Amino acid sequence: MRILVLSDIHANLTALEAALDAAKGRWDRAVCLGDVVGYGPDPNEVATRIREMGAFCIRGNHDKAVAELMATEDFNPVAKAAVVWTRESLSKESLQWLKSLPSGPKEIEGIVLVHGSFHDEDEYVFTPEQALQGLLDSSRPLTFFGHTHHQGGFSYHDAQLEVLQIRPRDSDSFAALRIEPEKRYLLNPGAVGQPRDGNARAAFAIVDLEHRVVEFWRAAYDISAVQARMQAAHLPEPLVQRLLLGR
Ligand code: ZN
């Protein structure tokens, strides 16, 4: 069983298509760690694509905010403007689908999916201290999280917590991580639609459970085409610019 792990697509259809093209023929089942919408110009197209793929999807904070399941007072003004625009742009079907997304943690095919941290779907996991509780408490050794838009993660064994700096080089499509049977992992596939780890390419991961390997992928996409659609939709300019920076 090979699982395609997508996260933080953020209504960026061009990035999603590039990721799916790169992953073609390499996975059996798809999952999504939330933030299907928010920031990007293609909320309906992306929601429809994820639904039609049959991806098992949990919700992210942007999905919740757009579906009016959480207040946006913690969102910065730019993010808030994108939430309002997204809500107004979504079809009834897409909005209904977003509302119906379950919260993490959810276990599927022997891996655990969360959006933020294991104990709080809205919490960011950047540091080893923030990762530790999830590493210890998750019901499975292999847990995937999103929300930070940083590809990589953490492993834990024998009271040793290791930060995994695993990203493909610019000239490569993916970097592989061997899963050791005695270790526990908290892994982030990176963001498909709005990377913030300094690399503008769309990020995702593929888990091969049989061979115990996780591949961390990057796929280039036509960023300027997405920026043009964002500008036409009058989405906030900082959101347009950050796609190219990968920050
Ligand atoms: Zn996000």
Short mmCIF file of C-alpha atoms and ligand atoms in Angstrom, two decimals:
data_model
loop_
_atom_site.label_atom_id
_atom_site.label_comp_id
_atom_site.label_asym_id
_atom_site.label_seq_id
_atom_site.Cartn_x
_atom_site.Cartn_y
_atom_site.Cartn_z
CA MET A 1 0.00 0.00 0.00
CA ARG A 2 1.37 3.37 -1.06
CA ILE A 3 -0.31 6.46 0.37
CA LEU A 4 -0.15 9.91 -1.19
CA VAL A 5 -0.10 12.48 1.63
CA LEU A 6 -1.29 15.97 0.68
CA SER A 7 -1.63 18.94 3.01
CA ASP A 8 -2.27 22.68 2.92
CA ILE A 9 -3.38 22.83 -0.70
CA HIS A 10 -4.90 26.25 -0.03
CA ALA A 11 -7.02 26.50 -3.16
CA ASN A 12 -4.03 26.34 -5.50
CA LEU A 13 -5.18 24.11 -8.36
CA THR A 14 -2.04 24.55 -10.47
CA ALA A 15 0.18 23.36 -7.61
CA LEU A 16 -2.18 20.45 -6.90
CA GLU A 17 -2.13 19.37 -10.54
CA ALA A 18 1.67 19.52 -10.64
CA ALA A 19 1.84 17.39 -7.48
CA LEU A 20 -0.61 14.85 -8.90
CA ASP A 21 1.29 14.72 -12.20
CA ALA A 22 4.56 14.06 -10.38
CA ALA A 23 2.92 11.39 -8.18
CA LYS A 24 1.10 9.68 -11.03
CA GLY A 25 1.18 5.88 -10.83
CA ARG A 26 3.08 5.97 -7.52
CA TRP A 27 0.20 5.70 -5.00
CA ASP A 28 -2.83 3.55 -4.21
CA ARG A 29 -4.73 5.75 -1.80
CA ALA A 30 -4.71 9.51 -1.10
CA VAL A 31 -5.12 11.36 2.18
CA CYS A 32 -5.24 15.07 2.97
CA LEU A 33 -4.31 16.79 6.23
CA GLY A 34 -6.56 19.82 5.82
CA ASP A 35 -6.48 23.42 4.62
CA VAL A 36 -7.95 22.45 1.28
CA VAL A 37 -8.98 26.09 0.82
CA GLY A 38 -7.96 29.57 2.00
CA TYR A 39 -5.39 31.99 0.43
CA GLY A 40 -5.59 30.65 -3.14
CA PRO A 41 -7.83 31.46 -6.11
CA ASP A 42 -9.36 28.03 -6.86
CA PRO A 43 -11.38 26.86 -3.83
CA ASN A 44 -14.17 25.13 -5.77
CA GLU A 45 -11.84 23.43 -8.24
CA VAL A 46 -9.56 22.12 -5.49
CA ALA A 47 -12.41 20.97 -3.22
CA THR A 48 -14.02 19.16 -6.17
CA ARG A 49 -10.74 17.54 -7.20
CA ILE A 50 -9.99 16.24 -3.70
CA ARG A 51 -13.56 14.93 -3.34
CA GLU A 52 -13.51 13.23 -6.73
CA MET A 53 -10.13 11.63 -6.01
CA GLY A 54 -11.73 9.98 -3.02
CA ALA A 55 -8.96 11.33 -0.79
CA PHE A 56 -9.59 10.80 2.89
CA CYS A 57 -9.48 14.32 4.25
CA ILE A 58 -9.46 15.86 7.71
CA ARG A 59 -10.14 19.55 8.25
CA GLY A 60 -7.69 22.39 8.77
CA ASN A 61 -8.19 25.74 10.49
CA HIS A 62 -8.88 27.51 7.17
CA ASP A 63 -11.51 24.92 6.23
CA LYS A 64 -13.13 25.48 9.62
CA ALA A 65 -13.01 29.26 9.33
CA VAL A 66 -14.48 29.27 5.84
CA ALA A 67 -17.23 26.87 6.95
CA GLU A 68 -17.93 29.16 9.93
CA LEU A 69 -16.99 26.46 12.42
CA MET A 70 -14.47 28.76 14.13
CA ALA A 71 -14.06 32.48 14.67
CA THR A 72 -11.41 34.31 12.67
CA GLU A 73 -10.26 36.70 15.41
CA ASP A 74 -6.89 34.89 15.62
CA PHE A 75 -6.38 35.24 11.86
CA ASN A 76 -4.30 38.15 10.61
CA PRO A 77 -6.13 40.69 8.39
CA VAL A 78 -4.74 39.18 5.19
CA ALA A 79 -5.81 35.65 6.12
CA LYS A 80 -9.18 36.96 7.24
CA ALA A 81 -9.75 38.72 3.91
CA ALA A 82 -8.98 35.45 2.12
CA VAL A 83 -11.45 33.57 4.33
CA VAL A 84 -14.23 36.02 3.45
CA TRP A 85 -13.39 35.90 -0.27
CA THR A 86 -13.29 32.08 -0.19
CA ARG A 87 -16.60 31.77 1.62
CA GLU A 88 -18.28 34.02 -0.95
CA SER A 89 -16.71 32.15 -3.86
CA LEU A 90 -17.59 28.61 -2.81
CA SER A 91 -20.50 26.66 -4.23
CA LYS A 92 -23.08 25.27 -1.84
CA GLU A 93 -21.76 21.74 -2.48
CA SER A 94 -18.16 22.68 -1.73
CA LEU A 95 -19.15 24.55 1.43
CA GLN A 96 -21.22 21.60 2.60
CA TRP A 97 -18.33 19.24 1.93
CA LEU A 98 -15.90 21.46 3.89
CA LYS A 99 -18.35 21.58 6.81
CA SER A 100 -18.52 17.79 6.84
CA LEU A 101 -14.76 17.20 7.11
CA PRO A 102 -13.80 15.39 10.33
CA SER A 103 -11.18 16.73 12.71
CA GLY A 104 -7.97 14.85 13.39
CA PRO A 105 -6.47 12.72 14.75
CA LYS A 106 -7.80 10.08 12.38
CA GLU A 107 -6.19 6.72 11.79
CA ILE A 108 -6.20 5.22 8.31
CA GLU A 109 -4.17 2.32 6.85
CA GLY A 110 -2.12 2.21 10.05
CA ILE A 111 -0.98 5.84 9.98
CA VAL A 112 -2.36 8.76 11.99
CA LEU A 113 -3.37 12.09 10.43
CA VAL A 114 -3.55 15.42 12.23
CA HIS A 115 -3.66 19.01 10.95
CA GLY A 116 -1.81 20.86 13.73
CA SER A 117 -0.55 18.88 16.71
CA PHE A 118 -1.78 15.51 17.99
CA HIS A 119 -3.70 17.15 20.83
CA ASP A 120 -4.81 20.40 19.17
CA GLU A 121 -5.72 20.72 15.51
CA ASP A 122 -4.93 24.46 15.56
CA GLU A 123 -1.49 24.25 17.23
CA TYR A 124 1.72 24.74 15.21
CA VAL A 125 4.48 22.14 15.61
CA PHE A 126 7.81 23.77 14.78
CA THR A 127 10.08 22.72 17.65
CA PRO A 128 11.08 19.39 19.25
CA GLU A 129 9.32 20.52 22.45
CA GLN A 130 6.09 20.97 20.51
CA ALA A 131 6.54 17.63 18.75
CA LEU A 132 7.31 15.51 21.80
CA GLN A 133 3.81 14.94 23.19
CA GLY A 134 2.46 13.88 19.81
CA LEU A 135 5.39 11.51 19.28
CA LEU A 136 4.69 9.89 22.64
CA ASP A 137 0.90 9.86 22.56
CA SER A 138 -0.05 9.02 18.97
CA SER A 139 -1.78 5.65 18.61
CA ARG A 140 0.64 4.66 15.81
CA PRO A 141 4.40 5.06 15.25
CA LEU A 142 3.81 6.97 12.02
CA THR A 143 1.87 10.25 12.31
CA PHE A 144 1.54 12.95 9.68
CA PHE A 145 0.85 16.61 10.40
CA GLY A 146 0.51 19.82 8.40
CA HIS A 147 -0.29 23.43 9.31
CA THR A 148 3.29 24.79 9.44
CA HIS A 149 3.87 24.39 5.67
CA HIS A 150 7.40 23.13 6.45
CA GLN A 151 8.45 19.81 4.94
CA GLY A 152 10.29 17.45 7.30
CA GLY A 153 9.56 16.35 10.85
CA PHE A 154 10.76 14.49 13.92
CA SER A 155 11.63 11.00 15.07
CA TYR A 156 11.79 9.57 18.59
CA HIS A 157 13.54 6.55 20.05
CA ASP A 158 14.97 5.74 23.46
CA ALA A 159 14.38 9.23 24.85
CA GLN A 160 16.17 10.73 21.82
CA LEU A 161 14.23 13.20 19.72
CA GLU A 162 15.69 13.92 16.32
CA VAL A 163 14.80 16.75 13.93
CA LEU A 164 14.59 15.40 10.38
CA GLN A 165 15.91 17.88 7.83
CA ILE A 166 14.72 15.94 4.86
CA ARG A 167 13.94 17.84 1.68
CA PRO A 168 14.96 17.10 -1.89
CA ARG A 169 17.75 19.17 -3.39
CA ASP A 170 16.72 21.68 -6.08
CA SER A 171 17.89 19.27 -8.76
CA ASP A 172 15.91 16.34 -7.29
CA SER A 173 12.21 15.49 -7.16
CA PHE A 174 12.26 13.67 -3.85
CA ALA A 175 14.30 12.63 -0.83
CA ALA A 176 13.61 9.27 0.83
CA LEU A 177 13.43 8.51 4.54
CA ARG A 178 13.75 4.92 5.75
CA ILE A 179 11.28 4.13 8.54
CA GLU A 180 13.02 2.24 11.36
CA PRO A 181 10.74 -0.23 13.14
CA GLU A 182 11.77 0.87 16.63
CA LYS A 183 11.27 4.61 16.08
CA ARG A 184 8.21 6.87 16.24
CA TYR A 185 7.73 9.59 13.63
CA LEU A 186 5.90 12.88 13.29
CA LEU A 187 6.22 13.88 9.65
CA ASN A 188 5.09 16.87 7.62
CA PRO A 189 4.67 16.42 3.84
CA GLY A 190 4.96 20.21 3.38
CA ALA A 191 2.35 22.42 1.73
CA VAL A 192 1.09 21.75 -1.77
CA GLY A 193 -0.29 25.22 -2.32
CA GLN A 194 1.72 27.67 -0.20
CA PRO A 195 5.15 26.40 0.90
CA ARG A 196 6.86 28.41 3.67
CA ASP A 197 10.13 26.52 4.05
CA GLY A 198 12.03 28.61 1.55
CA ASN A 199 11.33 26.42 -1.47
CA ALA A 200 8.52 27.56 -3.77
CA ARG A 201 7.91 24.13 -5.30
CA ALA A 202 4.71 22.27 -4.33
CA ALA A 203 5.40 19.76 -1.53
CA PHE A 204 3.85 16.39 -0.71
CA ALA A 205 4.84 12.93 0.50
CA ILE A 206 4.35 9.31 -0.54
CA VAL A 207 4.42 6.55 2.09
CA ASP A 208 5.27 3.01 1.04
CA LEU A 209 4.11 0.95 3.99
CA GLU A 210 5.39 -2.34 2.61
CA HIS A 211 8.94 -1.09 1.98
CA ARG A 212 8.89 1.25 5.01
CA VAL A 213 9.94 4.33 3.09
CA VAL A 214 8.55 7.87 3.09
CA GLU A 215 9.42 9.99 0.06
CA PHE A 216 9.36 13.78 0.49
CA TRP A 217 8.55 15.31 -2.89
CA ARG A 218 8.74 18.75 -4.54
CA ALA A 219 7.15 19.64 -7.87
CA ALA A 220 7.63 22.88 -9.79
CA TYR A 221 4.48 24.59 -11.06
CA ASP A 222 3.47 27.71 -12.96
CA ILE A 223 3.42 30.16 -10.05
CA SER A 224 2.79 33.21 -12.24
CA ALA A 225 -0.45 31.69 -13.57
CA VAL A 226 -1.74 31.32 -10.00
CA GLN A 227 -0.58 34.84 -9.10
CA ALA A 228 -2.49 36.23 -12.11
CA ARG A 229 -5.71 34.51 -10.99
CA MET A 230 -5.19 35.83 -7.44
CA GLN A 231 -4.74 39.37 -8.70
CA ALA A 232 -7.83 39.08 -10.91
CA ALA A 233 -9.75 37.96 -7.81
CA HIS A 234 -8.32 40.92 -5.79
CA LEU A 235 -6.86 38.61 -3.17
CA PRO A 236 -4.37 40.43 -0.86
CA GLU A 237 -1.03 41.20 -2.54
CA PRO A 238 1.17 39.70 0.25
CA LEU A 239 -0.46 36.32 -0.46
CA VAL A 240 0.32 36.73 -4.15
CA GLN A 241 3.98 37.57 -3.52
CA ARG A 242 4.75 34.89 -0.96
CA LEU A 243 4.09 32.04 -3.42
CA LEU A 244 7.22 32.96 -5.35
CA LEU A 245 9.32 33.30 -2.21
CA GLY A 246 8.13 30.05 -0.66
CA ARG A 247 7.86 31.92 2.65
ZN ZN B 1 -2.30 25.89 6.04
#
